[in-house]
mmCIF file of C-alpha atoms in Angstrom:
data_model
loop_
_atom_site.group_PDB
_atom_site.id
_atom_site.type_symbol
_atom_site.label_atom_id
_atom_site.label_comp_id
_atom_site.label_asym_id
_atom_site.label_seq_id
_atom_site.Cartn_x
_atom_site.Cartn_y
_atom_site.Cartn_z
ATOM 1 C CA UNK A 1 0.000 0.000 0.000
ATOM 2 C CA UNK A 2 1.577 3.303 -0.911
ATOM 3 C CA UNK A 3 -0.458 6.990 -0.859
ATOM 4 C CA UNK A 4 -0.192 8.066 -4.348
ATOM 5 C CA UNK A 5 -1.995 11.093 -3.713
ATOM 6 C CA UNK A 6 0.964 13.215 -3.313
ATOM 7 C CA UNK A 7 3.230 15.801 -5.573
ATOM 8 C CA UNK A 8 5.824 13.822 -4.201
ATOM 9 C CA UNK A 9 4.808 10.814 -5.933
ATOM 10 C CA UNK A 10 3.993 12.429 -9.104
ATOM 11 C CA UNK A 11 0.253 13.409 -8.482
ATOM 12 C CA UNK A 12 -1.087 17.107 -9.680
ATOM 13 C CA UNK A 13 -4.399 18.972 -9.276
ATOM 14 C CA UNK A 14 -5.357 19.982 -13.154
ATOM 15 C CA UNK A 15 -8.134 21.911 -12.119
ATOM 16 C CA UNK A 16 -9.320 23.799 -8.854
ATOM 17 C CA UNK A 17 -12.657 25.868 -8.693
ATOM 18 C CA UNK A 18 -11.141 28.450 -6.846
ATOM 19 C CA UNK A 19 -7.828 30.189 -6.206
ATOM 20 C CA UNK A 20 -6.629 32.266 -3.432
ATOM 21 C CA UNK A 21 -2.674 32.827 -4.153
ATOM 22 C CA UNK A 22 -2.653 32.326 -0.852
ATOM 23 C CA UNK A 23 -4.165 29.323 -0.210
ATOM 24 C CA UNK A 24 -2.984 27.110 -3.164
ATOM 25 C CA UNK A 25 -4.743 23.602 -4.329
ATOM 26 C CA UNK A 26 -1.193 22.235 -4.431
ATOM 27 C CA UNK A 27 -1.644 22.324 -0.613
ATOM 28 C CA UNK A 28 -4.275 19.172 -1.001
ATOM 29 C CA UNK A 29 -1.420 16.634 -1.685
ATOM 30 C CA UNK A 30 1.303 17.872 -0.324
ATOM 31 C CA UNK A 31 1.013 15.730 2.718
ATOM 32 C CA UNK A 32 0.388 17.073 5.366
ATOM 33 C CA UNK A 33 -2.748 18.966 7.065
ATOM 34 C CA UNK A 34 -1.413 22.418 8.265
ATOM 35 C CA UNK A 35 -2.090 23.523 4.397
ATOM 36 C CA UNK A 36 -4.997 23.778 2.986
ATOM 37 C CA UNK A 37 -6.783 24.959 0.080
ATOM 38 C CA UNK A 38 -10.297 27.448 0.253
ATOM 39 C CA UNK A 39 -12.825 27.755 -1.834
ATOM 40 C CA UNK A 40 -13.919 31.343 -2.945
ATOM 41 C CA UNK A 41 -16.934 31.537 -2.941
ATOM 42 C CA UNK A 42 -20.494 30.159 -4.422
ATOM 43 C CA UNK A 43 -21.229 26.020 -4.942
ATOM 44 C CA UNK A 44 -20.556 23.977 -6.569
ATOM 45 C CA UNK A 45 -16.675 23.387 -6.341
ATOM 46 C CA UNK A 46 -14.568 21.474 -7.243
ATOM 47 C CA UNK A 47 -10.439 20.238 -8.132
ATOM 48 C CA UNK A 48 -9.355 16.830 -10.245
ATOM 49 C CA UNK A 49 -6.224 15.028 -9.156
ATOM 50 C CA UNK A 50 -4.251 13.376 -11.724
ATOM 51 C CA UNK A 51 -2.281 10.347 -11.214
ATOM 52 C CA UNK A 52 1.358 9.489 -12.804
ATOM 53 C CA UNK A 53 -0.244 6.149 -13.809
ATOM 54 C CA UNK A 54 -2.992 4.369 -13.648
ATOM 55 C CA UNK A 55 -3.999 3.557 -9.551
ATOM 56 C CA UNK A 56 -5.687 0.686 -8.212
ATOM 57 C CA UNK A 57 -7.798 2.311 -5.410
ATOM 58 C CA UNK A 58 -8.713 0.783 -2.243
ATOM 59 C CA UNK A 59 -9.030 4.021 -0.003
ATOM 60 C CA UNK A 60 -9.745 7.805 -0.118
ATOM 61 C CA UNK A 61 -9.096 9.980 2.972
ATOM 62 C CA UNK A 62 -9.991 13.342 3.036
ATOM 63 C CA UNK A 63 -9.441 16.361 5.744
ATOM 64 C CA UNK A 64 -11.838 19.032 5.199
ATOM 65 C CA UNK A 65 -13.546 21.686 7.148
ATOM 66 C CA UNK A 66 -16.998 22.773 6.195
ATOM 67 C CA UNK A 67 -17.781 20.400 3.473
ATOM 68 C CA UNK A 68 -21.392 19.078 3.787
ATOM 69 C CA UNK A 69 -22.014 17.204 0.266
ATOM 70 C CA UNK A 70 -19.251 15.427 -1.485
ATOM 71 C CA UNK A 71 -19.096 13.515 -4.676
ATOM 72 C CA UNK A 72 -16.424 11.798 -6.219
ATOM 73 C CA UNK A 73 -15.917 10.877 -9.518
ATOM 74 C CA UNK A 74 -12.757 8.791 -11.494
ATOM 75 C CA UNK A 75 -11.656 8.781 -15.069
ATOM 76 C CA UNK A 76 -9.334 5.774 -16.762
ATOM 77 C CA UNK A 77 -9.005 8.032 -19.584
ATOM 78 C CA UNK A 78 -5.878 10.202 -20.089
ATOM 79 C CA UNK A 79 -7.166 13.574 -20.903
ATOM 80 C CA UNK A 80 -9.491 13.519 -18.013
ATOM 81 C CA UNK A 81 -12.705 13.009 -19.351
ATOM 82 C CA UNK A 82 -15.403 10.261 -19.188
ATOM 83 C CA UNK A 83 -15.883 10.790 -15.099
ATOM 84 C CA UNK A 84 -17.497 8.070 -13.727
ATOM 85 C CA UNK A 85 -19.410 8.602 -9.980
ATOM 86 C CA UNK A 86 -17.656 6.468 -7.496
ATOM 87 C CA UNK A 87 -18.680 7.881 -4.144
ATOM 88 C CA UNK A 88 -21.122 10.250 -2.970
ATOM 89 C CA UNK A 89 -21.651 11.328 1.233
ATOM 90 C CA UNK A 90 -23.161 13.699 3.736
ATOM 91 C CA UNK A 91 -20.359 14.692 5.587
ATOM 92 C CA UNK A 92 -21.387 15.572 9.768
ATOM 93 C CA UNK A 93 -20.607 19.172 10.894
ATOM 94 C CA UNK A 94 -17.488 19.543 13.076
ATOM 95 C CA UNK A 95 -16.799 22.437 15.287
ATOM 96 C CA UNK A 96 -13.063 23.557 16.116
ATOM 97 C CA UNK A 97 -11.709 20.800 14.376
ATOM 98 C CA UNK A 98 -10.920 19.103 10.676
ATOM 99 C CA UNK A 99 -13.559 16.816 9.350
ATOM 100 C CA UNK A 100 -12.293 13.000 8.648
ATOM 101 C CA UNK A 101 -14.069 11.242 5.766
ATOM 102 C CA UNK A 102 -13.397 7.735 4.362
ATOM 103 C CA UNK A 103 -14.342 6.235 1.341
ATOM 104 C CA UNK A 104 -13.616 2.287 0.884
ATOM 105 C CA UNK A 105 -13.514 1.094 -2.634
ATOM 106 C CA UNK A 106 -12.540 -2.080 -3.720
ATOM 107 C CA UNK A 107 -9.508 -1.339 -5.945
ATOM 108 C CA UNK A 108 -11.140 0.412 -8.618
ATOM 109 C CA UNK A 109 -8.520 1.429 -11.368
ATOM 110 C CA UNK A 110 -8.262 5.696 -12.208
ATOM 111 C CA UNK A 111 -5.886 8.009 -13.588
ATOM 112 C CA UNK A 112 -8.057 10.844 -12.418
ATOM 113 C CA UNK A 113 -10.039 11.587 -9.482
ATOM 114 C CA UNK A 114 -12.757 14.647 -9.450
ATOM 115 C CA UNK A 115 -13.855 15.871 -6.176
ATOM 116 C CA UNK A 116 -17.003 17.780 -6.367
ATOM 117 C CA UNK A 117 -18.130 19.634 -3.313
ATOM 118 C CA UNK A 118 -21.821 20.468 -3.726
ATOM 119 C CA UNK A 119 -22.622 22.395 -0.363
ATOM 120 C CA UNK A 120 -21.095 23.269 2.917
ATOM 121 C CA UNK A 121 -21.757 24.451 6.241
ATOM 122 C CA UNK A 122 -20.120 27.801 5.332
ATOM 123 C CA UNK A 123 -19.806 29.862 2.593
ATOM 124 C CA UNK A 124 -16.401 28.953 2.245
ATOM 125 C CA UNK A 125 -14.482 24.996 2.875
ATOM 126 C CA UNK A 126 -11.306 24.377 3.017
ATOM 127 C CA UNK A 127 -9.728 21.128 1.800
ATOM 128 C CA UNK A 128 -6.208 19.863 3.858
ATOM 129 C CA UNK A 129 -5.493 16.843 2.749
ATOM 130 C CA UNK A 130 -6.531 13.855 0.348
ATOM 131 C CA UNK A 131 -4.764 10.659 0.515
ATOM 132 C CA UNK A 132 -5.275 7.752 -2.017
ATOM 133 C CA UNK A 133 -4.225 3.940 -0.689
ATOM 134 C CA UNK A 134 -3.848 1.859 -3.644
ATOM 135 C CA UNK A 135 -1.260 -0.020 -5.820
ATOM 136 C CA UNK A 136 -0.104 1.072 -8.969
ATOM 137 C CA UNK B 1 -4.922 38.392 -4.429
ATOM 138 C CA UNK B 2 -7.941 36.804 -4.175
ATOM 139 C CA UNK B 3 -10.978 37.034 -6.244
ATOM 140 C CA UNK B 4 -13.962 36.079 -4.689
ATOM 141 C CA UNK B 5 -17.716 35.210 -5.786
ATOM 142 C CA UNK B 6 -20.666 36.216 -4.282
ATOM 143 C CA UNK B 7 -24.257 35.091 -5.251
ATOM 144 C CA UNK B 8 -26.355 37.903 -4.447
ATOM 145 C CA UNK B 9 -30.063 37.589 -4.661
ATOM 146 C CA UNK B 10 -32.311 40.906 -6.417
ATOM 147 C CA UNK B 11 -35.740 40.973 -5.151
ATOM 148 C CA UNK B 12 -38.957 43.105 -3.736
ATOM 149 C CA UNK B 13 -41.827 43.850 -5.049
ATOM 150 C CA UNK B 14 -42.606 44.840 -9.031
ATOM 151 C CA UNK B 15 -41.720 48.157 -10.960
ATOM 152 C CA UNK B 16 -39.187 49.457 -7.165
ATOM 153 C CA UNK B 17 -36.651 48.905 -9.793
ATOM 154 C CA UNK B 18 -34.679 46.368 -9.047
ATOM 155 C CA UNK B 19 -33.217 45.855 -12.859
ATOM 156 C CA UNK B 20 -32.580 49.473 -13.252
ATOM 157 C CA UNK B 21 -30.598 49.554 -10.038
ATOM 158 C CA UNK B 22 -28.949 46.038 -11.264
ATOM 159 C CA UNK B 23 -28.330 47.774 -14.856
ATOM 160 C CA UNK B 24 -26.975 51.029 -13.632
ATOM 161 C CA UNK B 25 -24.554 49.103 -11.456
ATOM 162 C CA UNK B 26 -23.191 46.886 -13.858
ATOM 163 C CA UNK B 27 -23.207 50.088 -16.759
ATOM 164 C CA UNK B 28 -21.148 52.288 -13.947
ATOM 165 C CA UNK B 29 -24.497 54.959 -14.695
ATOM 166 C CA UNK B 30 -24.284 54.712 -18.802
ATOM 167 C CA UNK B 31 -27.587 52.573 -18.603
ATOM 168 C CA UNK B 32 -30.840 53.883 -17.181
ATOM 169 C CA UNK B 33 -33.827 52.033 -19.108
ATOM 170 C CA UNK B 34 -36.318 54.808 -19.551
ATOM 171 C CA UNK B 35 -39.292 52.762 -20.824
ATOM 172 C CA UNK B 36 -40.549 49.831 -17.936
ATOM 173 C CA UNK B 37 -39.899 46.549 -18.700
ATOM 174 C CA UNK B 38 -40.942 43.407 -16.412
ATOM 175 C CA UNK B 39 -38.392 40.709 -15.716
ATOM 176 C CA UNK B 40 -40.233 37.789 -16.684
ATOM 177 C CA UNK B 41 -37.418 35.052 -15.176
ATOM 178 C CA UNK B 42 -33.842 35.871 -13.679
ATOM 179 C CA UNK B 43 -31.240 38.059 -15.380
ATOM 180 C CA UNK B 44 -28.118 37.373 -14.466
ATOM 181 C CA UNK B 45 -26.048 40.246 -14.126
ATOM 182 C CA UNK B 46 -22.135 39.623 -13.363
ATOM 183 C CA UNK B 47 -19.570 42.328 -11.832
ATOM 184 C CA UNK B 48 -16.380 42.706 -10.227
ATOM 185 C CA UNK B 49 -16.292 44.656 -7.259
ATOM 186 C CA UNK B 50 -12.741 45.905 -5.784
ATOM 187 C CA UNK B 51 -12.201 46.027 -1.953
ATOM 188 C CA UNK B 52 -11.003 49.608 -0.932
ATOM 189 C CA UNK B 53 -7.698 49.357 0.671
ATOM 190 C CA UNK B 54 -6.529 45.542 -0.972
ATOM 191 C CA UNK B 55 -5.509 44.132 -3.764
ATOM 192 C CA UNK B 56 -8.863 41.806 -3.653
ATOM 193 C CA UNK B 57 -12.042 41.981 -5.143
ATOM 194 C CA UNK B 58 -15.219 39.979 -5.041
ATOM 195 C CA UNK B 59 -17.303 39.499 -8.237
ATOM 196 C CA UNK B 60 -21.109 39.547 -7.603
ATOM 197 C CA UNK B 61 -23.440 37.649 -9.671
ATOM 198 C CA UNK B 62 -26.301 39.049 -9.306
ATOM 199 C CA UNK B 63 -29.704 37.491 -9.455
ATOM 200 C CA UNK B 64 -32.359 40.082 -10.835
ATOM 201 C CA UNK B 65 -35.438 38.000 -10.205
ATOM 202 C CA UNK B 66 -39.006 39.033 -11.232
ATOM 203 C CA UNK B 67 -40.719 40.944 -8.596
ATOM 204 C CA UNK B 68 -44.067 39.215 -9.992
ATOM 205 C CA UNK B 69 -45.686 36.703 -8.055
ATOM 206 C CA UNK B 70 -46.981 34.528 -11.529
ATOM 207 C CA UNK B 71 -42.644 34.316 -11.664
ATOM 208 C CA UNK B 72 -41.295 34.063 -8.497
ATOM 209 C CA UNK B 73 -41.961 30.485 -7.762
ATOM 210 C CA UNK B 74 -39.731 29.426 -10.689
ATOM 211 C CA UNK B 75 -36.980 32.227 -9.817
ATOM 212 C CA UNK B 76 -36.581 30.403 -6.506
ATOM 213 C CA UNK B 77 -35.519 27.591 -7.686
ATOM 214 C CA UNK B 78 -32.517 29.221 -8.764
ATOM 215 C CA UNK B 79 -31.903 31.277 -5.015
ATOM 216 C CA UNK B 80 -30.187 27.894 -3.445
ATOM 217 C CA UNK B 81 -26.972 28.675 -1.319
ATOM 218 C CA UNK B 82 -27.014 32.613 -1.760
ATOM 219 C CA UNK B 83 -24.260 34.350 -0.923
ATOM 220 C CA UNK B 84 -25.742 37.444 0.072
ATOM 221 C CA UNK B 85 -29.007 39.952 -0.449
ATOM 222 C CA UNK B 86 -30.227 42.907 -1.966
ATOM 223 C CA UNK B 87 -33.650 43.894 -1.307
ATOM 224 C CA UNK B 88 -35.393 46.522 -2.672
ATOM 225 C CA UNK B 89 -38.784 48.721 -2.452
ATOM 226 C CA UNK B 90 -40.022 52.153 -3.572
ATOM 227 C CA UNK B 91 -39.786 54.503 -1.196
ATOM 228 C CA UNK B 92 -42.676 56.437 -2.647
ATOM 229 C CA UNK B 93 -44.998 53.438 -2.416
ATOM 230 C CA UNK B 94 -45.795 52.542 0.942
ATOM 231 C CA UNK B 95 -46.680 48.941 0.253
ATOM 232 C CA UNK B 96 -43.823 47.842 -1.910
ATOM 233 C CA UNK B 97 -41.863 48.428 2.059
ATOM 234 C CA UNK B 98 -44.689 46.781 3.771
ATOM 235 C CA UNK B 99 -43.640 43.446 1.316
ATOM 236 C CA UNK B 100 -40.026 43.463 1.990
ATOM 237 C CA UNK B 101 -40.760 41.383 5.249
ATOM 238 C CA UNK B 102 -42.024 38.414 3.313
ATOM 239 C CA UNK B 103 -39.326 38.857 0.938
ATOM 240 C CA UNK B 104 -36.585 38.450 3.536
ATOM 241 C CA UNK B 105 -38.813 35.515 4.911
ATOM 242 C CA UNK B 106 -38.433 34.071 1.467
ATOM 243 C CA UNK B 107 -34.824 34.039 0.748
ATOM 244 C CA UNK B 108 -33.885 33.263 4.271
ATOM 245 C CA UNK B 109 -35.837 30.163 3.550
ATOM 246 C CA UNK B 110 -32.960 29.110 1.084
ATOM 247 C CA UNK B 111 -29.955 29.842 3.542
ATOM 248 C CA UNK B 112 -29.438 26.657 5.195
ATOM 249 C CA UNK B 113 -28.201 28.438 7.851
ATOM 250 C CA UNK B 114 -25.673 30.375 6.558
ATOM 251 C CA UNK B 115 -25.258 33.739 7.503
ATOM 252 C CA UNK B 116 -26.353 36.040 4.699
ATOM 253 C CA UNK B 117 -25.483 39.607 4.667
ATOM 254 C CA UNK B 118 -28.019 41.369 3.339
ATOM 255 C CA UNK B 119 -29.017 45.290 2.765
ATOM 256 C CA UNK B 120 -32.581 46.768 1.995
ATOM 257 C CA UNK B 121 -32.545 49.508 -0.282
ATOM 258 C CA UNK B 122 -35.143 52.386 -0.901
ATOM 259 C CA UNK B 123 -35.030 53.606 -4.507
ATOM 260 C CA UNK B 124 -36.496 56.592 -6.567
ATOM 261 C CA UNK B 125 -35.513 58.750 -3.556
ATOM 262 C CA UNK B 126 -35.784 61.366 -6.388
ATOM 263 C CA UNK B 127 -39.467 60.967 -6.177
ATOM 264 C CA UNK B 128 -39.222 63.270 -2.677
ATOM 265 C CA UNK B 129 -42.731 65.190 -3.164
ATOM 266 C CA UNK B 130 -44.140 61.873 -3.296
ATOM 267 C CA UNK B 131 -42.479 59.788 -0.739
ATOM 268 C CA UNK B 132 -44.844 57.414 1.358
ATOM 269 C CA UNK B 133 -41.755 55.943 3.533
ATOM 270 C CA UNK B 134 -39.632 57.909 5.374
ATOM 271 C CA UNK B 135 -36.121 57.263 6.011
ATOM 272 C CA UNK B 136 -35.972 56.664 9.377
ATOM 273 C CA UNK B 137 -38.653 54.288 9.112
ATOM 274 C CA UNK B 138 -36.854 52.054 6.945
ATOM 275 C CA UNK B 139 -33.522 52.356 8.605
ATOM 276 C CA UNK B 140 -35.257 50.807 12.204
ATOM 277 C CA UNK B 141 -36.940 48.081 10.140
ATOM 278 C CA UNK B 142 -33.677 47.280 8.362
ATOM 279 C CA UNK B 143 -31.396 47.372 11.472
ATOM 280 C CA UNK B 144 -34.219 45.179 13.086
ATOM 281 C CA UNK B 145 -33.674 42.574 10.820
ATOM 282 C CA UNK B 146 -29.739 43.130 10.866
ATOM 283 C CA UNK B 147 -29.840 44.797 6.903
ATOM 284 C CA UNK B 148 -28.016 47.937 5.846
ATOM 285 C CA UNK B 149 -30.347 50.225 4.718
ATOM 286 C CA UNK B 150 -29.735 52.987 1.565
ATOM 287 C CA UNK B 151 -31.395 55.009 -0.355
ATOM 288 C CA UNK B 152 -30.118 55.299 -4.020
ATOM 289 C CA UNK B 153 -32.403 57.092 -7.111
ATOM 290 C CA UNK B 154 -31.045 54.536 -10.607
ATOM 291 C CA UNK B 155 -32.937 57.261 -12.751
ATOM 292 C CA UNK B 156 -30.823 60.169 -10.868
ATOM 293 C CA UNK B 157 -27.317 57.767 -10.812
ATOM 294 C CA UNK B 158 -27.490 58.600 -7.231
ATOM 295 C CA UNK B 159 -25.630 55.905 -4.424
ATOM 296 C CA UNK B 160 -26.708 53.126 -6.805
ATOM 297 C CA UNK B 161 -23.555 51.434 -6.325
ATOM 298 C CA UNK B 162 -22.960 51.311 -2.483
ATOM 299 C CA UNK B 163 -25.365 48.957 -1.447
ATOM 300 C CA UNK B 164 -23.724 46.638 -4.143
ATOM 301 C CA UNK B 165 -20.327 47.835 -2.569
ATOM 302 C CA UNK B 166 -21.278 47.422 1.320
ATOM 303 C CA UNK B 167 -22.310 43.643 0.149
ATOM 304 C CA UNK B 168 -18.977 42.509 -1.409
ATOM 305 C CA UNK B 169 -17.402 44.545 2.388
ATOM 306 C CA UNK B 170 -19.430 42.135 4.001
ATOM 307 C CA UNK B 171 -18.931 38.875 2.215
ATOM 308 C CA UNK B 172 -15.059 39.730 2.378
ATOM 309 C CA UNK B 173 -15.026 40.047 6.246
ATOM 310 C CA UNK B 174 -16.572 36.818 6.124
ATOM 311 C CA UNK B 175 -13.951 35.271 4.284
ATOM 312 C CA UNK B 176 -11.645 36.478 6.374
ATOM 313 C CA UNK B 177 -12.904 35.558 9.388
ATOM 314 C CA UNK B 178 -13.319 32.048 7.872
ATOM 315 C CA UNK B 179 -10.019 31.960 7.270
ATOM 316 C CA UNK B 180 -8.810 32.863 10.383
ATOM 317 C CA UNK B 181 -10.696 30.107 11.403
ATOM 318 C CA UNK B 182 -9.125 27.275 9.526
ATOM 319 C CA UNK B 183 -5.666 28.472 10.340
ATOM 320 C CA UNK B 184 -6.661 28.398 13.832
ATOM 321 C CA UNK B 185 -7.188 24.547 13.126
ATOM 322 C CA UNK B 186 -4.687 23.665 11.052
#
């Protein structure tokens, strides 16, 4: 099991809804939670990941704050198109700290993973951190 | 830099002049429709607002929406998640202010709880020899229900683009403070 959801393994965000200089989407997989990315207002948003290679997926973490309706969606294409929904949850309202989501999947293969965030608890969510266990 | 986006809901009753307010905005005063013409649906109208003092702005996309009863009910379906809220009446027509409480009701119904900044505006204060509702009357109501309240005249170009203004103020301190927030967490 390795997390390939990480720059350091090759990983990118293609696309983010939103951009604060400040608050960068690169932050998502660069490992750790202190970072985050913010949306900028209005829903729906959402960023793609982009695998070096194809993944096998068994789990999806993510470390949010805010997010209230998530979907997620894969591609096996190489341009990132063709998104297939994989996962879709109500995430509980936290207070003072980061919410903790997990999605199991049975090792589903993807080069590309779309995270849609369809409403929050605020006007604005921030995403900290998205790990991916799988094999390659 | 950031550039944010703001949904802002347009509403109150028919003919206060909501698109004329919505038009002169967006026009910077070059646009004042002379002849009346009902909003049948929601125009979209779409402008960047900069924040005095930063390097930020916040672009509103603003949601005219028919004043019309026959409409509204289809408008709403389009009010989900607003970001913030413009209402507007006449101040020379007493009842068009007496509406602006089911209005509020209305929008407020599509919040989910979020905290909406919102400011209630009294137009065609050029109309003074035949105002119905005085300023200071509207000014309690609004700060009763926690709105901004000003007066602009979109036929005279006068203040029509500070309650637009005091909106994208408001949703920016709100990103800030939700910012401040997260870091506090991270």
């Amino acid at each position: 099991m390795i997390d390939t959801a990480l720059s350091s393994s090759g990983t990118q965000v293609v696309l983010a809804a939103s951009s604060d200089e400040n608050y960068p989407p690169e932050n998502i997989i660069d490992g750790n939670t202190e970072m985050f990315w913010i949306s900028t207002g209005m829903f729906p948003q959402e960023f793609i990941l982009r695998f070096s290679n194809t993944v096998k997926i068994t789990l999806i973490t993510i470390h949010c704050y805010n997010v209230k309706n998530l979907k997620i969606e894969k591609s096996t294409s190489n341009d990132a198109t063709d998104f297939q929904n994989i996962a879709e949850k109500e995430f509980e309202h936290t207070d003072g700290h980061l919410q903790t989501n997990d999605f199991s999947l049975n090792g589903t293969s993807a080069t590309h993973l779309r995270f849609i965030i369809t409403s929050g608890y605020d006007h604005f969510v921030s995403v900290h951190k998205v790990t991916v266990e799988g094999v390659n | 830099m950031v550039k944010l986006r703001a949904k802002c809901i347009l509403v109150g009753d028919p003919a206060v002049g909501k698109s004329a307010l919505s038009q002169m905005f967006r026009s910077d005063g070059a646009h004042f429709q002379k002849n009346y013409s009902m909003t049948a649906g929601v125009e979209l109208v779409v402008k960047s607002v900069n924040i005095p003092d930063s390097i930020d702005s916040v672009e509103l996309f603003i949601f005219d929406s028919a004043g019309k009863e026959t409409f509204t009910e289809s408008c709403e379906k389009l009010w989900g998640q607003p970001s913030v809220l413009c209402l507007v009446f006449d101040v020379s027509s007493e009842v068009s202010f007496r509406s602006c409480g089911r209005w509020l009701e209305r929008v407020r119904a599509h919040c989910q709880g979020l905290q909406v900044p919102g400011v209630l505006v009294g137009n065609k204060s050029d109309l003074s020899s035949r105002r119905e509702v005085e300023t200071a009357v509207a000014q309690e109501w609004a700060q009763s229900q926690g709105l901004e309240y000003h007066e602009t005249s979109a036929k005279e170009m006068e203040n029509c683009e500070a309650p637009f203004l005091s909106l994208a103020q408001a949703f920016y301190a709100l990103y800030q403070g939700q910012l401040q927030t997260i870091q506090a967490l991270a």
